[in-house]
Coordinates of C-alpha atoms and ligand atoms in Angstrom, one line a residue:
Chain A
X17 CA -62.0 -65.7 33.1
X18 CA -65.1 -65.6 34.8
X19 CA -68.3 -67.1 34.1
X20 CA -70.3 -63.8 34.2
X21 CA -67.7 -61.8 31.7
X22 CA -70.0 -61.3 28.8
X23 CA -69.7 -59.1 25.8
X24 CA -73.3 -56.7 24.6
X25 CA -72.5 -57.3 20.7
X26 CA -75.3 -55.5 19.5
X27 CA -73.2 -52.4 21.9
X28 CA -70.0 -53.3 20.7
X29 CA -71.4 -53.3 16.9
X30 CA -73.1 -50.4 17.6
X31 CA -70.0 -48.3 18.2
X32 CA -67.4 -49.5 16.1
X33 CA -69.8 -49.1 13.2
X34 CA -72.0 -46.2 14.3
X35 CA -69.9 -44.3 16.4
X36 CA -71.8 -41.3 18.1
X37 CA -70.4 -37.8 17.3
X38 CA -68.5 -37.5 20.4
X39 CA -66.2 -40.7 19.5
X40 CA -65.4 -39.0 15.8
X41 CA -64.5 -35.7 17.9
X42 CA -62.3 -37.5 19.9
X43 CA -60.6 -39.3 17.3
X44 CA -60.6 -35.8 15.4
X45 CA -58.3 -34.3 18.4
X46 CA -56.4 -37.1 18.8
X47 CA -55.1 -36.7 14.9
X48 CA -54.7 -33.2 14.7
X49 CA -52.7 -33.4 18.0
X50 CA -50.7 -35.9 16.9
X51 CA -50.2 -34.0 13.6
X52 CA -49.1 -30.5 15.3
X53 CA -47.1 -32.0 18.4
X54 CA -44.9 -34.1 16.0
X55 CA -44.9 -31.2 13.4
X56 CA -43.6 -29.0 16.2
X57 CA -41.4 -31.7 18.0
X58 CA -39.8 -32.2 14.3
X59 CA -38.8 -28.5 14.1
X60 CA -38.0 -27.8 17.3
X61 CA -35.7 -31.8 17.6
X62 CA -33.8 -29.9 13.7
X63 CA -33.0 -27.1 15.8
X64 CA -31.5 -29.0 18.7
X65 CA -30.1 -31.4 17.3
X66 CA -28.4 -28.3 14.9
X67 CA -27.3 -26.9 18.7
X68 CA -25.5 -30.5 19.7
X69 CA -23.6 -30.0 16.3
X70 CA -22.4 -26.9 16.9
X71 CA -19.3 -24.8 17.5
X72 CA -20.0 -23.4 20.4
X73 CA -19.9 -25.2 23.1
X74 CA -22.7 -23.6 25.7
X75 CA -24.9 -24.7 22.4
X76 CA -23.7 -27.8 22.6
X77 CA -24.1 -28.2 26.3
X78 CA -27.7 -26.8 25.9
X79 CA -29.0 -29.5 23.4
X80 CA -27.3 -32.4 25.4
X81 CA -29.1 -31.1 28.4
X82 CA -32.0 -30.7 26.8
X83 CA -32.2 -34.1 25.4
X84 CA -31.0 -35.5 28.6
X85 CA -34.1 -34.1 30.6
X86 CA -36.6 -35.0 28.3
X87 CA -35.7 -38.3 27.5
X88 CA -34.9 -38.9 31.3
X89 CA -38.1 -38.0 32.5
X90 CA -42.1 -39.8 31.9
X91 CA -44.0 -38.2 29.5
X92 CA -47.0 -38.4 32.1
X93 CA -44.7 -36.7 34.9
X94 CA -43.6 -34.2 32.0
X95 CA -47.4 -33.1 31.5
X96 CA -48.7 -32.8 35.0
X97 CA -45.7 -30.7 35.4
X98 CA -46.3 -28.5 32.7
X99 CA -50.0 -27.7 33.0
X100 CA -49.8 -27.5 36.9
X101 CA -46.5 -26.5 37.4
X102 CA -45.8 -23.6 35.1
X103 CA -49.6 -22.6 35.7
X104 CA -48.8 -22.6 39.5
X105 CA -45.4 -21.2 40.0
X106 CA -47.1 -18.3 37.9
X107 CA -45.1 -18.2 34.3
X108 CA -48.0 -18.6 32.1
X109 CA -51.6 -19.1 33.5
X110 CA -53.1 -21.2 30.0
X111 CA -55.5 -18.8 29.1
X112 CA -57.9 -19.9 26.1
X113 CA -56.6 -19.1 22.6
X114 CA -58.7 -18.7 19.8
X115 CA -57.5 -19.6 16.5
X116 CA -61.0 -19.2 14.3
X117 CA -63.4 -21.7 15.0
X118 CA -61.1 -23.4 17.2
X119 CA -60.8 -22.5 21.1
X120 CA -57.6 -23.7 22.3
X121 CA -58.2 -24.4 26.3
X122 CA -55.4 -24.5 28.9
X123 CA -55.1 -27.7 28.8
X124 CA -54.7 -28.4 25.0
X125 CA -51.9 -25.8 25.3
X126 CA -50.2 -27.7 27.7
X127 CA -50.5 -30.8 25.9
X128 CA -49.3 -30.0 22.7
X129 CA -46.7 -27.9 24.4
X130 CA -45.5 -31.2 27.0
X131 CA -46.0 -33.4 23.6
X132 CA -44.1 -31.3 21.1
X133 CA -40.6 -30.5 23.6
X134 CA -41.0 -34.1 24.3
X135 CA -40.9 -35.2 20.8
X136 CA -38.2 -32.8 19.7
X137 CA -35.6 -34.7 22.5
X138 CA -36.5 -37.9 20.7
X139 CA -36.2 -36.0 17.1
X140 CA -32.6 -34.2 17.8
X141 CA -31.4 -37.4 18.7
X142 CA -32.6 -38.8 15.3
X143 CA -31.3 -35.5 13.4
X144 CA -28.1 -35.9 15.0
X145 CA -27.4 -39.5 14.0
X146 CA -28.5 -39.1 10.5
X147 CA -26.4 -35.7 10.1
X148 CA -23.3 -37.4 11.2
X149 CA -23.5 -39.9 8.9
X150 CA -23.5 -37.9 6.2
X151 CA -19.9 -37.9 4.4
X152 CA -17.9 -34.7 5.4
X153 CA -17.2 -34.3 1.3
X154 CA -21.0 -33.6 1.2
X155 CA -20.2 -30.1 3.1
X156 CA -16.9 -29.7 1.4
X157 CA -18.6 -29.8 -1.5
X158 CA -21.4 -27.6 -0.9
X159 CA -19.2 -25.1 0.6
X160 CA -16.5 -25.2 -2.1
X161 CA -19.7 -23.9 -4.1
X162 CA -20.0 -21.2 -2.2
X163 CA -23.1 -22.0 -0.3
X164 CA -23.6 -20.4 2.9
X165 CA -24.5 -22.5 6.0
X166 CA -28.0 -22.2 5.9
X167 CA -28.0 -23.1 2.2
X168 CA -25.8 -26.0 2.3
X169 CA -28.2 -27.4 5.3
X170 CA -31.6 -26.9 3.2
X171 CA -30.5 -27.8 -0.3
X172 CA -27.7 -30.1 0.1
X173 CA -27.6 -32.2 3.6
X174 CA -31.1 -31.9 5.3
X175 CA -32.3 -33.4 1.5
X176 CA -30.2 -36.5 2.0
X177 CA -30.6 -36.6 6.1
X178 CA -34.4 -36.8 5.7
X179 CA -33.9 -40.0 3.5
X180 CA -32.9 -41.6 7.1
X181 CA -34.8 -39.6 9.0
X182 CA -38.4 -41.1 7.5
X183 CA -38.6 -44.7 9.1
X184 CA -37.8 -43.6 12.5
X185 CA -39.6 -40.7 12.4
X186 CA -43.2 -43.2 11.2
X187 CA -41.8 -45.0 14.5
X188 CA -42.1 -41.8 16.5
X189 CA -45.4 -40.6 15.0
X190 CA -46.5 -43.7 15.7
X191 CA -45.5 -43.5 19.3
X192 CA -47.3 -40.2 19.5
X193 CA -50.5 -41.4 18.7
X194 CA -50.6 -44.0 21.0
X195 CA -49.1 -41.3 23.6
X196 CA -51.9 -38.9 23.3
X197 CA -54.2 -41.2 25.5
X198 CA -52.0 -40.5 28.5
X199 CA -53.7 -36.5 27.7
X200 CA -56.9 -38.3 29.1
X201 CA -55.2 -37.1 32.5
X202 CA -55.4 -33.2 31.7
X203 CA -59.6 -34.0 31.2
X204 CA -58.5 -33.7 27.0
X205 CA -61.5 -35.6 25.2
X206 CA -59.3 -37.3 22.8
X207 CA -59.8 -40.7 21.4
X208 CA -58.8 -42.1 24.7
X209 CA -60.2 -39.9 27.1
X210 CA -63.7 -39.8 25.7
X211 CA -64.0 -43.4 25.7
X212 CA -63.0 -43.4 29.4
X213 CA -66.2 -40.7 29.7
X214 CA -68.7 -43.4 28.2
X215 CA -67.0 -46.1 30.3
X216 CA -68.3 -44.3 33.1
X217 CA -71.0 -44.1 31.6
X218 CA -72.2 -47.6 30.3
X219 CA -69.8 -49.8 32.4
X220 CA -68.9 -51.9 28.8
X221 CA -64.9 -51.7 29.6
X222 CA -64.2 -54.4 27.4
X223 CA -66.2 -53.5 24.2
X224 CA -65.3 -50.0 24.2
X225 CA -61.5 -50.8 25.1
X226 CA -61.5 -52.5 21.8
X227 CA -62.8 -50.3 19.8
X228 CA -60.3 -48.2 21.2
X229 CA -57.3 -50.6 20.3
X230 CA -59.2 -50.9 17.1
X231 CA -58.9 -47.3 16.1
X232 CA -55.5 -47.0 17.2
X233 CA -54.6 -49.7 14.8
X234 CA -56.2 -48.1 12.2
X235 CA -54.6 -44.4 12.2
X236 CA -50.9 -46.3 12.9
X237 CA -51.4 -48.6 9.6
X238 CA -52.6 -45.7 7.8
X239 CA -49.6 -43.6 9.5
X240 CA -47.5 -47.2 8.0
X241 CA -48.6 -46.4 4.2
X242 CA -47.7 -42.8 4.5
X243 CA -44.5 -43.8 5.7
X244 CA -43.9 -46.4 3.1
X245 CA -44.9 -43.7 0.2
X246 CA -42.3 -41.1 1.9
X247 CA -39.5 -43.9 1.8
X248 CA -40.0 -44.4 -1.7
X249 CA -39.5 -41.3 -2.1
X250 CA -36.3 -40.7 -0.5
X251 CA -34.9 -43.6 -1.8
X252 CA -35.6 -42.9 -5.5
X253 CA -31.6 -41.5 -6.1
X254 CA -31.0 -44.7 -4.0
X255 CA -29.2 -47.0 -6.7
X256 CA -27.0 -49.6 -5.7
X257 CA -23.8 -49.9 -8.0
X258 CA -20.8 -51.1 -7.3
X259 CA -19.1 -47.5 -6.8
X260 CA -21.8 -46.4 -4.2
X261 CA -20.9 -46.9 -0.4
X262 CA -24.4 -47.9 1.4
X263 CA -24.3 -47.7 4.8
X264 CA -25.9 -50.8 6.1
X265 CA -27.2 -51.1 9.7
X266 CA -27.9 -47.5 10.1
X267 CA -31.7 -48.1 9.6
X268 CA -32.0 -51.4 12.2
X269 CA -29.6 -48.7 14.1
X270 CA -33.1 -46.8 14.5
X271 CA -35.6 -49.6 14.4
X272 CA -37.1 -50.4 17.9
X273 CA -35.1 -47.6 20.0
X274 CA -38.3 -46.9 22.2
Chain B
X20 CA -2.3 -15.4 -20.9
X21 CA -2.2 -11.5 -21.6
X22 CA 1.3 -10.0 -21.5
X23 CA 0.5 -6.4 -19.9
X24 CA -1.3 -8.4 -17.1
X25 CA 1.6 -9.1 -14.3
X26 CA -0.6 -9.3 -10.9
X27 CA -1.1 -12.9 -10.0
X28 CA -4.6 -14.6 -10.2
X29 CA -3.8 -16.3 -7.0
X30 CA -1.3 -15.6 -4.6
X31 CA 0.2 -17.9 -1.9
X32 CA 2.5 -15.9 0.4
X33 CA 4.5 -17.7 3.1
X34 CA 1.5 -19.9 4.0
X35 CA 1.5 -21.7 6.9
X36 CA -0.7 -24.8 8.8
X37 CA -0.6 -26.7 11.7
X38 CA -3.3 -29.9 12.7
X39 CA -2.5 -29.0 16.7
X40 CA 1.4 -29.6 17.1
X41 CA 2.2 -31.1 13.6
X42 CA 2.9 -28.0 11.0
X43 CA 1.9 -29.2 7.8
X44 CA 2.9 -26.6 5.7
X45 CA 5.7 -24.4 6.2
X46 CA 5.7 -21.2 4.4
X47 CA 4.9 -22.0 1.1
X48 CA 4.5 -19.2 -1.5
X49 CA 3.6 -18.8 -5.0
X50 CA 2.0 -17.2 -7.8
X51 CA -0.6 -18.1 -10.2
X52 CA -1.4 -16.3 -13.0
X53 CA -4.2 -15.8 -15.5
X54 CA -4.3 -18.7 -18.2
X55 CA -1.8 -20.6 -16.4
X56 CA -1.9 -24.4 -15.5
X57 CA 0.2 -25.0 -12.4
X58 CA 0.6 -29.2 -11.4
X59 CA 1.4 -29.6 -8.1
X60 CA 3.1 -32.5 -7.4
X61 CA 5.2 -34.3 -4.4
X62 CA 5.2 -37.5 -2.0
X63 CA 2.2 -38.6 -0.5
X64 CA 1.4 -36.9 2.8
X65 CA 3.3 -33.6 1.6
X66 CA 0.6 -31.5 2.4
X67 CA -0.7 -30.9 -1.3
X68 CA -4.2 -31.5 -0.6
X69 CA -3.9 -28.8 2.3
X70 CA -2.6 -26.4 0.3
X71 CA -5.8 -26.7 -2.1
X72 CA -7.8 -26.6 1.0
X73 CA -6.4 -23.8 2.2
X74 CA -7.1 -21.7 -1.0
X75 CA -10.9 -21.3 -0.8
X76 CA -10.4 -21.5 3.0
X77 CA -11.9 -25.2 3.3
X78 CA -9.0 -25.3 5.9
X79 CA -8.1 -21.9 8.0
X80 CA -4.6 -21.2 8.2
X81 CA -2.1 -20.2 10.9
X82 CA -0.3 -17.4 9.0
X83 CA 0.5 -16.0 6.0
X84 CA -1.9 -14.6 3.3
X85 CA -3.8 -15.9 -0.1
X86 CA -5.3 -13.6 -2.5
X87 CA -7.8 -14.6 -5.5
X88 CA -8.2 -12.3 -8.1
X89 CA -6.9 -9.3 -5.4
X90 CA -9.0 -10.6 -3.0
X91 CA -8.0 -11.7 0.6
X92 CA -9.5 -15.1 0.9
X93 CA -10.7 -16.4 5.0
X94 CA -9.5 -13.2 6.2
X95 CA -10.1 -9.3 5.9
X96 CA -7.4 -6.9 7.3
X97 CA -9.4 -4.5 10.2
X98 CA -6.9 -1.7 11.6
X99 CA -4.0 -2.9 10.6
X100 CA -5.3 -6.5 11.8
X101 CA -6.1 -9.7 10.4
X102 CA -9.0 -11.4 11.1
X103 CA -10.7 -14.2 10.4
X104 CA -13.7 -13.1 7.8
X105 CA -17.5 -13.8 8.3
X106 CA -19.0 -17.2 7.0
X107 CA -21.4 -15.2 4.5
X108 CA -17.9 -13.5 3.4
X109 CA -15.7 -16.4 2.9
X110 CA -18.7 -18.3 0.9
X111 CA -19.3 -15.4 -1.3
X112 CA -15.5 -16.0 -2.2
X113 CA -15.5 -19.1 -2.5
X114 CA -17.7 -18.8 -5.7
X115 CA -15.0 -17.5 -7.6
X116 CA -12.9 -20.4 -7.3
X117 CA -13.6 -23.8 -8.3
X118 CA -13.0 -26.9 -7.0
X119 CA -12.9 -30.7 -7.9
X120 CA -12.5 -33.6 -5.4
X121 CA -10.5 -36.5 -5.2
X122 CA -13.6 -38.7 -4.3
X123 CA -15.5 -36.6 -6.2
X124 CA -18.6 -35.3 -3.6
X125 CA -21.1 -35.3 -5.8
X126 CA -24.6 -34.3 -4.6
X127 CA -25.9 -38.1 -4.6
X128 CA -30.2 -36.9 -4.2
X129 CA -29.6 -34.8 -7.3
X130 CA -29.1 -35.9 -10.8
X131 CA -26.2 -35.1 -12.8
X132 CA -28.1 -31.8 -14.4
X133 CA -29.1 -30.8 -10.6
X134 CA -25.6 -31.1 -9.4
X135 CA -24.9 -28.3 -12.1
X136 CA -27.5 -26.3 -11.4
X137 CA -27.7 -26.4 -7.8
X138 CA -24.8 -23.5 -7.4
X139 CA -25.9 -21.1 -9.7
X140 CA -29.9 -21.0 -8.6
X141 CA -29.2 -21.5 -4.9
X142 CA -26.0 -19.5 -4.5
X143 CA -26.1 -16.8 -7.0
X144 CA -30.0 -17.1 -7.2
X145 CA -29.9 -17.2 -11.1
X146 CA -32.8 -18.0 -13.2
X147 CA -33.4 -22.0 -13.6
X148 CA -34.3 -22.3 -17.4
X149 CA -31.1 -19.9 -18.3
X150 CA -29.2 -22.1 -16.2
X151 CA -30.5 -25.3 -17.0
X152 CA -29.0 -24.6 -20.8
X153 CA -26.0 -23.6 -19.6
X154 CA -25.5 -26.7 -17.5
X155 CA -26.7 -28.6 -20.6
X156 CA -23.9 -27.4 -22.3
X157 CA -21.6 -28.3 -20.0
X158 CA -22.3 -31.5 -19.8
X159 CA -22.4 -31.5 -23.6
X160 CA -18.5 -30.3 -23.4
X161 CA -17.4 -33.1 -20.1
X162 CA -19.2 -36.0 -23.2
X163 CA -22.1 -36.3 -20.7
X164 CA -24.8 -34.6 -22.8
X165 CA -27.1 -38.5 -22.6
X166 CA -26.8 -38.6 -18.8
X167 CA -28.3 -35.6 -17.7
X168 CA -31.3 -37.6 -16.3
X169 CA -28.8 -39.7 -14.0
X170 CA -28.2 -39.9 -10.2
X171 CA -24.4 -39.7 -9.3
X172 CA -24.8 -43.5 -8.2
X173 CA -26.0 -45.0 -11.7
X174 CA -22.6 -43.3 -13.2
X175 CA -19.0 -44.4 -12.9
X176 CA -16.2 -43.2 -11.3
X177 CA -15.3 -41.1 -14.3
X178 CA -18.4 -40.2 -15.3
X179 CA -19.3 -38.5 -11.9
X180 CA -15.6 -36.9 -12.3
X181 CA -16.7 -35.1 -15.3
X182 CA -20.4 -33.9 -13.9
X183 CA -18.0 -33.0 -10.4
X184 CA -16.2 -30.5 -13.1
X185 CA -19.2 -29.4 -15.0
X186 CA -20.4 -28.3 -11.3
X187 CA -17.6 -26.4 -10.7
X188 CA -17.9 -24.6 -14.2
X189 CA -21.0 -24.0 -14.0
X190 CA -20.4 -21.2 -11.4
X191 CA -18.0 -19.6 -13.6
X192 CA -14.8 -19.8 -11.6
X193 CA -11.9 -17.4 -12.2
X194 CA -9.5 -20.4 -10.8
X195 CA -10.4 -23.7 -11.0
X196 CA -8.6 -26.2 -8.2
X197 CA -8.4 -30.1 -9.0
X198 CA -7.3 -32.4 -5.7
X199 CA -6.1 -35.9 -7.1
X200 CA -9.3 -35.8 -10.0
X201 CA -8.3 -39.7 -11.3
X202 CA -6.2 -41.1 -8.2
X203 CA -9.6 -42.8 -7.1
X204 CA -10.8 -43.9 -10.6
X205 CA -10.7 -47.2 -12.4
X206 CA -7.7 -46.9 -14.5
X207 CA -9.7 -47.5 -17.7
X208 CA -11.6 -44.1 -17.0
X209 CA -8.6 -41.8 -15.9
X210 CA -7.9 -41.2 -19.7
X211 CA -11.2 -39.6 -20.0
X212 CA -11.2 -37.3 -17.2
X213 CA -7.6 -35.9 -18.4
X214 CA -9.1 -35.4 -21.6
X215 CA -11.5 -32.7 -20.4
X216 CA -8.8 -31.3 -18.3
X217 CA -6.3 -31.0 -20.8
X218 CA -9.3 -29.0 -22.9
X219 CA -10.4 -27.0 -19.9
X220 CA -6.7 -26.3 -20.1
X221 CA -6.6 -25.3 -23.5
X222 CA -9.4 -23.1 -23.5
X223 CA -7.4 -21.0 -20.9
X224 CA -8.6 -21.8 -17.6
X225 CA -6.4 -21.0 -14.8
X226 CA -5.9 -24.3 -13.3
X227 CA -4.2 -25.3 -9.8
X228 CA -4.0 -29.4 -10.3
X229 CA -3.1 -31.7 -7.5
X230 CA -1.9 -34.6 -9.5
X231 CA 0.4 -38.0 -9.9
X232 CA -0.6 -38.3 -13.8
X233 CA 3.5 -37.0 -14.7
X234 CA 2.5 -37.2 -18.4
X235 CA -0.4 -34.7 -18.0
X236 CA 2.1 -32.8 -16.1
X237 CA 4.4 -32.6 -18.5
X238 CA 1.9 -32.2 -21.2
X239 CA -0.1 -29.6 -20.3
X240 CA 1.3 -27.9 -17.2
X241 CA 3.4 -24.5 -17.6
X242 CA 4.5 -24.7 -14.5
X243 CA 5.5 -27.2 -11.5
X244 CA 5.5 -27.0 -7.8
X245 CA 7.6 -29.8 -6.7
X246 CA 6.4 -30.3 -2.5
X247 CA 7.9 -32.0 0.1
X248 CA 7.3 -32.2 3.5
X249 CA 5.1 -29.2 4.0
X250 CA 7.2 -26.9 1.9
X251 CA 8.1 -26.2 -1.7
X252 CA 11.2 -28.0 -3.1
X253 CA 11.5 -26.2 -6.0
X254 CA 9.4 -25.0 -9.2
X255 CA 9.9 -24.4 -12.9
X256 CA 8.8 -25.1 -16.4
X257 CA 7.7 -28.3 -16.9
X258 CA 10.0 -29.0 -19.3
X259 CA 12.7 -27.8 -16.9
X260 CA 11.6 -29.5 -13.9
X261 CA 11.1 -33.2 -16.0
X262 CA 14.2 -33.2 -17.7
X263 CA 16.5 -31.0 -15.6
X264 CA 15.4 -31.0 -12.1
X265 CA 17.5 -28.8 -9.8
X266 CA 16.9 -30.8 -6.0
X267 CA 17.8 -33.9 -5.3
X268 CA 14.4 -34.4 -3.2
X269 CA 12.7 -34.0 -6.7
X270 CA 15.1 -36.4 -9.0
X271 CA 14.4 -39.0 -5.9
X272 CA 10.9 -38.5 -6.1
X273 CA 11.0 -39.0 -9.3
X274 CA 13.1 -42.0 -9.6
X275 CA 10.3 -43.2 -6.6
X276 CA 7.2 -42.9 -9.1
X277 CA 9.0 -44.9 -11.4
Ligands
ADP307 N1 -7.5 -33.2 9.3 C1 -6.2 -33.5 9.6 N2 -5.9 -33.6 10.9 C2 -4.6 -33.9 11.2 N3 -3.6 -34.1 10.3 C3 -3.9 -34.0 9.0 C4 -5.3 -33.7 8.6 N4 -5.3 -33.6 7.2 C5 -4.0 -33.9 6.8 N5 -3.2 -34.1 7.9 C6 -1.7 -34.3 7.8 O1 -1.2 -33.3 7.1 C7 -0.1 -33.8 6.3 C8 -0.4 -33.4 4.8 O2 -1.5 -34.1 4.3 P1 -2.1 -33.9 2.9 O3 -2.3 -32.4 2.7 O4 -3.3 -34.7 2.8 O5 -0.9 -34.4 2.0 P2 -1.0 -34.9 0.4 O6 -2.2 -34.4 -0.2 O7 0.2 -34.2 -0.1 O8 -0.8 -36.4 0.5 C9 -0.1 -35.3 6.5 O9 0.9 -35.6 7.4 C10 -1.4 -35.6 7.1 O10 -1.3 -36.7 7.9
MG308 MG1 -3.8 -35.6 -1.1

């Protein structure tokens, strides 16, 4: 490194410990887009991933497709598209939405729209895996009760699929945190993207870059606890004995896949 | 069993199956009536467990018809036709006919008591606390009443047998249908699991029981169904069938278990 590379402490300091209002705004957006997106994408990933399972085979041929676009394509390619294409080719022009308090511009909508389709490609594939592994007697069973699809699904297999759903869905919600800084390219003041303003402004790359990282690694370890508590939790029924049949390798299945 | 009563609980009539080329059951019919224990017994691979499947419509089949309690089960007849019934239909049938696994199926994110209650407040959307006793009392009469608090994997083989029956109960059955209950238990637990059969038995549940146990056959069936290869060899008494038996398929299977 050069000679002249030196780092304005007192700056640095300054920020990390007494962020101005706009750096708490942006960290504001960057968790509640997070939040919603993977919210959404989670939803939207059951349903598809519900399609790939299905009977029907243009259902089936519809979630496969799906998943194979999404996951195909750069999230970064995916956005531009969505804001300038759909806005362009005249679908759906992003007018502001107000919820409340909260204006939702164009290019929030676009985000968390891009964001949450995206997601719900990685999500079906995740839904899928963990649904086929559950045993077949599971359904036998619940059906043999005389539970209807839908029941069976809510109160019988999505209960035991969201035991192996939670560590690679902390991975993914991890992923989309880190993700939202690539909405720094729709102008979106997040985290990311309002650092990058005050760059331009003060020229301290370096400082303000890692107080970037250093945020980031605080909502994912935070994200980490959560995760931890919700594993607990699905595991409680989680007993070894002699009789039960673990399925080993099905978590470091998920582990790392992005 | 009531003597003025003369129409079957359960009817089989000319029931056949086919897994794509291979027919796996070949016209089989019979009756079952109120009260009555029927053991259904036969070589491995003889399409037994079909058969049960086939009853509450776990399995479709290719022809013939099955009636519960007067009811057409998987099918309704529209103009003269037969069809295939809806989803909701066929579940709402299916409460009225009980059935236990050969590898059990418990529910394993539920404890025992939740397995039990599960039916009746999800499917028939009964009150928890009225059901809660009820299944309380169940367990009390499968010699469970201390493990109500227990998740399917801290129990043994023949403990989760017995909460896999109290399940079943629980949603009042007219029939109940029993696939192989002990063939997958530890020998030392089979005896317990017959025990509450043969009392289920005595209290006067209709019982349709999938079994290798000949001495509960011959102890508390009234009837046997002697199957081989897809269709019924022959059936009687159990005293007849034991000690007289009429084919020569059933003395060799019999010589064969020996
Ligand atoms: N899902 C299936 N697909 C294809 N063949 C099957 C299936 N289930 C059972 N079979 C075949 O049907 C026949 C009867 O099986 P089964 O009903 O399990 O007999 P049993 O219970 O008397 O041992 C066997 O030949 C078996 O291989
Ligand atoms: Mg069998």
């Amino acid at each position: 490194m050069s000679g002249d590379f030196n780092i304005d402490t007192a700056f640095f300091l300054k920020y990390l410990f007494n962020p101005p209002a706009i750096i708490w705004k942006g960290l504001w957006l960057t968790i509640w887009i997070s939040v919603v997106a993977q919210a959404l994408g989670v939803a939207i990933g059951l349903l598809i991933a519900l399609c790939i399972r299905s009977k029907r085979a243009w259902l089936r041929g519809f979630g496969k497709f799906y998943v194979w676009v999404w996951r195909g394509t750069p999230l970064l390619v995916q956005l531009v598209l969505i804001y300038t294409g759909v806005a362009a080719a005249g679908f759906y022009k992003y007018p502001d939405i107000q919820i409340g308090p909260f204006t939702l511009t164009g290019p929030l909508q676009a985000a968390l729209i891009t964001l949450s389709l995206n997601e719900a490609a990685y999500m079906a594939e995740i839904f899928r895996a963990a649904l086929s592994s559950i045993d077949k007697g599971q359904f036998d069973a619940a059906r043999a009760l005389g539970m209807r699809p839908i029941t069976a699904m809510r109160w019988i297999i999505l209960p035991q699929a969201a035991r192996m759903v939670v560590p690679p869905l902390g991975n993914e919600f991890t992923l989309m945190i880190k993700g939202t800084s690539l909405l720094a390219i729709l102008g979106i003041r997040e985290l990311f993207g309002t650092l990058q303003q005050l760059n331009a402004a003060t020229f301290r790359t370096f400082e303000l870059f890692i107080i970037a990282a250093i945020w980031y690694l605080i909502l994912t370890t935070i994200m980490g606890f959560v995760q931890k508590r919700l594993e607990a939790h699905y595991g409680r029924y989680d007993q070894p004995t002699a009789d039960s049949k673990a399925k080993p390798g099905l978590r470091s299945l998920f582990s790392g896949q992005r | 069993m009531a003597a003025t009563d003369t129409t079957p609980l359960v009817a089989l009539r000319d029931i056949r199956k086919s897994y794509g080329d291979v027919e796996v059951l070949r016209g089989v019919s019979f009756d079952v009536h109120r009260g009555e224990v029927v053991c259904l017994i036969g070589p491995s691979g003889s399409g037994k467990t079909t058969l049960v499947r086939c009853i509450n419509h776990l399995e479709k089949i290719q022809s013939g018809r099955i009636t519960v309690d007067g009811e057409l089960i998987g099918y309704r007849e529209h103009k003269g036709r037969i069809i295939e019934d809806s989803e909701t239909r066929i579940a709402d049938r299916r409460q009225k006919i009980g059935m236990v696994f050969q590898r059990f199926n418990l529910f394993p994110h539920l404890t025992a008591l939740e397995n039990i209650t599960v039916g009746p407040v999800r499917v028939q959307g009964r009150d928890l606390k009225t059901v809660t006793a009820e299944a309380l009392e169940l367990l009390a009469r499968v010699k469970l009443a201390d493990r109500a608090s227990h998740y399917p994997s801290q129990l043994s083989g023949g403990q989760q047998q017995r909460v896999a029956i109290a399940r079943a109960l629980a949603m009042k059955p007219a029939v109940m249908l029993f696939d192989e209950p002990t063939s997958a238990l530890d020998p030392e637990t089979v005896g317990e699991v017959l025990e509450v059969m043969k009392e289920l038995a005595q209290a006067g549940t209709t019982m349709i029981v999938v079994t290798h146990e000949m001495g509960f056959a011959r102890d508390v069936a009234n009837r046997i169904v002697m199957m081989d290869q897809g269709a019924v060899v022959e059936i009687g008494s159990a005293e007849q069938i034991f000690t007289n038996p009429q084919q020569e398929r059933t003395r060799a299977f019999f010589k064969a278990m020996r």
